[in-house]
mmCIF file of C-alpha atoms in Angstrom:
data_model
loop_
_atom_site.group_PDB
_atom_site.id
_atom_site.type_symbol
_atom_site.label_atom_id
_atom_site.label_comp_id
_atom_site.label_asym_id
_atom_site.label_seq_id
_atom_site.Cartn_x
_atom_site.Cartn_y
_atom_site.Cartn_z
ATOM 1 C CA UNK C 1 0.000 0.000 0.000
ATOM 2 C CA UNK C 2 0.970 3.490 -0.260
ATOM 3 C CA UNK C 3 1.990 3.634 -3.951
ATOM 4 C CA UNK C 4 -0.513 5.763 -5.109
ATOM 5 C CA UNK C 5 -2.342 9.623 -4.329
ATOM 6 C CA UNK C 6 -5.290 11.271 -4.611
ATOM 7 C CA UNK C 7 -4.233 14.401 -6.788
ATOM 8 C CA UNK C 8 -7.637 16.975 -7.083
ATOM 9 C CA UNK C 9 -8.202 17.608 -10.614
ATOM 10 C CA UNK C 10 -7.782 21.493 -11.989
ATOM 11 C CA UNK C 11 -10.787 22.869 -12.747
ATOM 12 C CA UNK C 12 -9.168 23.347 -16.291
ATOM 13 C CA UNK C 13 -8.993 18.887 -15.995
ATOM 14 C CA UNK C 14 -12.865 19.146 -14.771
ATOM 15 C CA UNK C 15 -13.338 21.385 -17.841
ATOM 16 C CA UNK C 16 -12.003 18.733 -20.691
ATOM 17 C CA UNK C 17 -13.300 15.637 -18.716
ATOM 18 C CA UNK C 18 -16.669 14.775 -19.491
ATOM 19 C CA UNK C 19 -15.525 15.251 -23.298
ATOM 20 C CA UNK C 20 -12.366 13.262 -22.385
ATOM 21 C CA UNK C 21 -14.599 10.187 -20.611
ATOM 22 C CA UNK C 22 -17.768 9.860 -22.776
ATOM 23 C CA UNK C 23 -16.926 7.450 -25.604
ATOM 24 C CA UNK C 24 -15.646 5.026 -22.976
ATOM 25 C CA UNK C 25 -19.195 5.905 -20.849
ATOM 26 C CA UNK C 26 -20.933 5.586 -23.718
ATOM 27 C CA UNK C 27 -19.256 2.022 -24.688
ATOM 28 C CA UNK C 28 -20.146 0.687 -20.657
ATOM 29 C CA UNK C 29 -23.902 1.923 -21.469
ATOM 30 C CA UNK C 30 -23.604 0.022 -24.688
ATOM 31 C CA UNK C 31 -21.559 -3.421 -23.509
ATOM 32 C CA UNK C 32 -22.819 -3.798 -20.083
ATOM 33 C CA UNK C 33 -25.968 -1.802 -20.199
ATOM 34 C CA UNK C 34 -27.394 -3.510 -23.314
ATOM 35 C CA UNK C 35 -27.797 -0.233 -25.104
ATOM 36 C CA UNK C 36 -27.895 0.856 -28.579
ATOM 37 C CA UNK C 37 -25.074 2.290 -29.575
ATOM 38 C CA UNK C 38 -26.821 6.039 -30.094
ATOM 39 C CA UNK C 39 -29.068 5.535 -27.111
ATOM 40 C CA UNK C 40 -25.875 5.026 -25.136
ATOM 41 C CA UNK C 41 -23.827 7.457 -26.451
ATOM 42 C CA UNK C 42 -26.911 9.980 -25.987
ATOM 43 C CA UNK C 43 -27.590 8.629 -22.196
ATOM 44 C CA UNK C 44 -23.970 9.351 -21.712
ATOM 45 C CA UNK C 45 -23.801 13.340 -23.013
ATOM 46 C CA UNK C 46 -26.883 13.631 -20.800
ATOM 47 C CA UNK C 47 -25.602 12.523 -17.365
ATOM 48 C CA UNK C 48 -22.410 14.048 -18.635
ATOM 49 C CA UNK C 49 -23.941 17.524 -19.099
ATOM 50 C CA UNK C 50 -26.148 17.739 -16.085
ATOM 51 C CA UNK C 51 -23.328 16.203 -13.693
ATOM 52 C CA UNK C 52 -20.719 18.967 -15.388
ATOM 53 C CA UNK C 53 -22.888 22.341 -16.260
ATOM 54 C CA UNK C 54 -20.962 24.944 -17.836
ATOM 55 C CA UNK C 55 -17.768 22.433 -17.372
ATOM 56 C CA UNK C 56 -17.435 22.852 -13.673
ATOM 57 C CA UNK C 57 -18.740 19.684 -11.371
ATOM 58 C CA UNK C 58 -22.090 19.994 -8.928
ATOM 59 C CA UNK C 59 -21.107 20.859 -5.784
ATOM 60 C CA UNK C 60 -20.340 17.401 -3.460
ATOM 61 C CA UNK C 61 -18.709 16.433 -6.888
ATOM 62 C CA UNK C 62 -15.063 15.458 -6.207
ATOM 63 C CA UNK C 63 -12.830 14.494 -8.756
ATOM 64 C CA UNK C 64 -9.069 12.886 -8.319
ATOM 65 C CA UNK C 65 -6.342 11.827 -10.286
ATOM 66 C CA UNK C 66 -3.972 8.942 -9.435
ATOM 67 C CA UNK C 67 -0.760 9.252 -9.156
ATOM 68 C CA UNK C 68 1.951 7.010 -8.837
ATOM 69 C CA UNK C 69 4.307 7.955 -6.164
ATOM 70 C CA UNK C 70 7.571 7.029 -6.982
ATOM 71 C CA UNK C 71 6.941 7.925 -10.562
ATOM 72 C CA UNK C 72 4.496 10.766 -9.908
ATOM 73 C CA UNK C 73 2.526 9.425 -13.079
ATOM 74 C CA UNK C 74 -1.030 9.505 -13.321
ATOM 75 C CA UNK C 75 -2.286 6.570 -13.468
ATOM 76 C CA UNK C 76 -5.899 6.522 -12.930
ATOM 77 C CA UNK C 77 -9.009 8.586 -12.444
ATOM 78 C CA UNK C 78 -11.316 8.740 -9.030
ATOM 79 C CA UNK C 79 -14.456 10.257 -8.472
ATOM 80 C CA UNK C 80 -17.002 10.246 -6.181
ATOM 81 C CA UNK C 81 -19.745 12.579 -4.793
ATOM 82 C CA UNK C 82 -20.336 13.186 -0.933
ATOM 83 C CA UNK C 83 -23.864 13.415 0.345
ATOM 84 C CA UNK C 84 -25.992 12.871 3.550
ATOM 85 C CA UNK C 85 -25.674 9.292 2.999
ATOM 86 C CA UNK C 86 -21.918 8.876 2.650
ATOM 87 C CA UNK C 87 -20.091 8.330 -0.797
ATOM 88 C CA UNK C 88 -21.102 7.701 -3.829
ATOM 89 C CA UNK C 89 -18.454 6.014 -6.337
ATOM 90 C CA UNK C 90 -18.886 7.601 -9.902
ATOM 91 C CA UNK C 91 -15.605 6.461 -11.342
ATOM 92 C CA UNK C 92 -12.512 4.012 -10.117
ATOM 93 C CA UNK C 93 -10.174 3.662 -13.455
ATOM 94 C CA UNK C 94 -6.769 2.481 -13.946
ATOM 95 C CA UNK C 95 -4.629 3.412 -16.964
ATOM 96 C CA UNK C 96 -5.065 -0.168 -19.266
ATOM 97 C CA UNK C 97 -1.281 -0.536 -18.985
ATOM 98 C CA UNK C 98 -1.347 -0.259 -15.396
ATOM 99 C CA UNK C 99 -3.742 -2.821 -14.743
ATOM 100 C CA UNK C 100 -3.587 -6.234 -12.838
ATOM 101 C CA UNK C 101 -1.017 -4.508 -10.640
ATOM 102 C CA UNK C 102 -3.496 -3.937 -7.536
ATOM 103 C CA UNK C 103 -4.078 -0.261 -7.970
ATOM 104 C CA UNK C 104 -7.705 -0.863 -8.194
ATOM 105 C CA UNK C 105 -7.174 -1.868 -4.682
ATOM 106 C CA UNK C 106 -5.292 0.607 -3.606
ATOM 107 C CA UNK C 107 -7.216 3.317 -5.661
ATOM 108 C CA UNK C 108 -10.220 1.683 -3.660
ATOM 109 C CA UNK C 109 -8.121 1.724 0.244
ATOM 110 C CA UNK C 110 -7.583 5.561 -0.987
ATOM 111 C CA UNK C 111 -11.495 6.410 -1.303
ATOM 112 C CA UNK C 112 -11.883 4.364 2.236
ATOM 113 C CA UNK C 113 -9.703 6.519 3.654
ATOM 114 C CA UNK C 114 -11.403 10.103 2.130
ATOM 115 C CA UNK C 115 -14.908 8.111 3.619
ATOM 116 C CA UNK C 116 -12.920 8.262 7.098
ATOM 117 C CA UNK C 117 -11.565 11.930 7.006
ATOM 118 C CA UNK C 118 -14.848 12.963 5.911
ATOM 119 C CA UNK C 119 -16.785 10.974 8.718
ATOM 120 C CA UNK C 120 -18.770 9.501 5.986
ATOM 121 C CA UNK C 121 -21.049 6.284 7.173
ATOM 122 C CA UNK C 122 -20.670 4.630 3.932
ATOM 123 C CA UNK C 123 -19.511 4.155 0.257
ATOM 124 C CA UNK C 124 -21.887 2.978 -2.425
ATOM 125 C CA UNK C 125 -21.215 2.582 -6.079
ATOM 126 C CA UNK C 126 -22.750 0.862 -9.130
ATOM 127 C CA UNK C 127 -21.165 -1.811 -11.692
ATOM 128 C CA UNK C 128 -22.285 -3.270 -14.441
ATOM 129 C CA UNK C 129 -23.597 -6.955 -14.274
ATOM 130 C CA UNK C 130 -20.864 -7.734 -16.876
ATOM 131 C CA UNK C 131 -17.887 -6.257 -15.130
ATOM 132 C CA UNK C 132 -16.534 -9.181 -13.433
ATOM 133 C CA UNK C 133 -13.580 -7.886 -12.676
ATOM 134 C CA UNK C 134 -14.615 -4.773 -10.914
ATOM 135 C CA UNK C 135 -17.470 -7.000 -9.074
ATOM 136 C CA UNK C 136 -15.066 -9.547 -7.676
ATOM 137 C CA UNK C 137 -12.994 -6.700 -6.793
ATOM 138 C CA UNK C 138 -15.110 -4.580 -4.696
ATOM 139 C CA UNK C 139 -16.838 -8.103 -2.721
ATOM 140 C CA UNK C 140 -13.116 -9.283 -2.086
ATOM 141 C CA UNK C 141 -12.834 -5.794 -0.110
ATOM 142 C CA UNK C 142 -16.077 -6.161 1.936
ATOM 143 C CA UNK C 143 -18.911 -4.605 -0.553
ATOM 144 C CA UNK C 144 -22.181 -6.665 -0.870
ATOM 145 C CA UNK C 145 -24.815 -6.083 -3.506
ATOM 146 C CA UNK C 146 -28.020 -4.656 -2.604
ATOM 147 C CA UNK C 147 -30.087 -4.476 -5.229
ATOM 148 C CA UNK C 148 -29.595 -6.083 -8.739
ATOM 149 C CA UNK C 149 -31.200 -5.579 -11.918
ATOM 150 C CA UNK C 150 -32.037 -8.523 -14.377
ATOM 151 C CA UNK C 151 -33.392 -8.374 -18.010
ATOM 152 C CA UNK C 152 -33.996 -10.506 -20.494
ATOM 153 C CA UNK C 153 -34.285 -9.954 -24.375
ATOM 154 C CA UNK C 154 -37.879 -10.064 -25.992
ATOM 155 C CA UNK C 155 -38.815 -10.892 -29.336
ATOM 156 C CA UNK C 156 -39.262 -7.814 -31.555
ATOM 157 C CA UNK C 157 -41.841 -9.605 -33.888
ATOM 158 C CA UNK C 158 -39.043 -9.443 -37.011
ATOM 159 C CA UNK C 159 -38.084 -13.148 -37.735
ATOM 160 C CA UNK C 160 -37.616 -13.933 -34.011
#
């Protein structure tokens, strides 16, 4: 542990960062979300745009980069929100080149520890069904699931 930082991001890096996250949004919507493709990407410049008005974040809003100590490279992106109810995970990502080293963990041990200075009672987040890796992740470090949604395709009526 203690290989990685929180670094707050600019407001100039709040700014480009919707633009800079939504095709990879868009693709989650799409992937895990069972999405079209321009439903997705049209869900994703909607949250995007009422999350960042005017490119600055809603208040609560905090957004992080991760850096590498030793290297002081950024390495990932973290960003939750901070409400009555505790913390709210938006966004744990590592850089794909960095991954499988356990800085998902420690990216995760670094929001516990913002949940403690801040005195919040408790982190929730949401992953995708499909994103096994983040879902064995977060259960290996004490999260349970409380709700879950399940679907299931219908015929459309055109040669099903």
């Amino acid at each position: 542990m203690g290989r990685l930082r929180l670094e707050p991001m600019s407001d100039a890096d709040i700014a480009v960062f919707p633009a800079s996250q939504l095709v990879e949004y868009a693709k989650q919507i799409e992937v895990y979300g069972g999405w079209t493709a321009e439903d997705a990407r049209a869900k994703a410049e909607r949250d995007m745009a009422l999350t960042f008005p005017e490119g600055r974040a809603l208040p609560g809003h905090h957004l992080f980069h991760l850096v590498e100590e030793a290297s002081n490279e950024r390495v990932g992106i973290l960003w939750y929100r901070q409400d009555e109810r505790g913390l709210w995970l938006f966004q744990v990502t590592i850089e794909e080149s960095r991954r499988g080293e356990g800085l998902g963990r420690e990216a995760m041990a670094l929001l516990e520890e913002e949940a403690r200075r801040l005195s919040a009672p408790r982190i929730e987040l949401n992953v995708f069904g499909g994103n096994d890796a983040a879902r064995s992740l977060y259960r290996s470090m004490g999260y349970r699931e409380e709700a879950v949604t399940m679907s299931k395709p219908t015929p459309s009526g055109e040669g099903d």
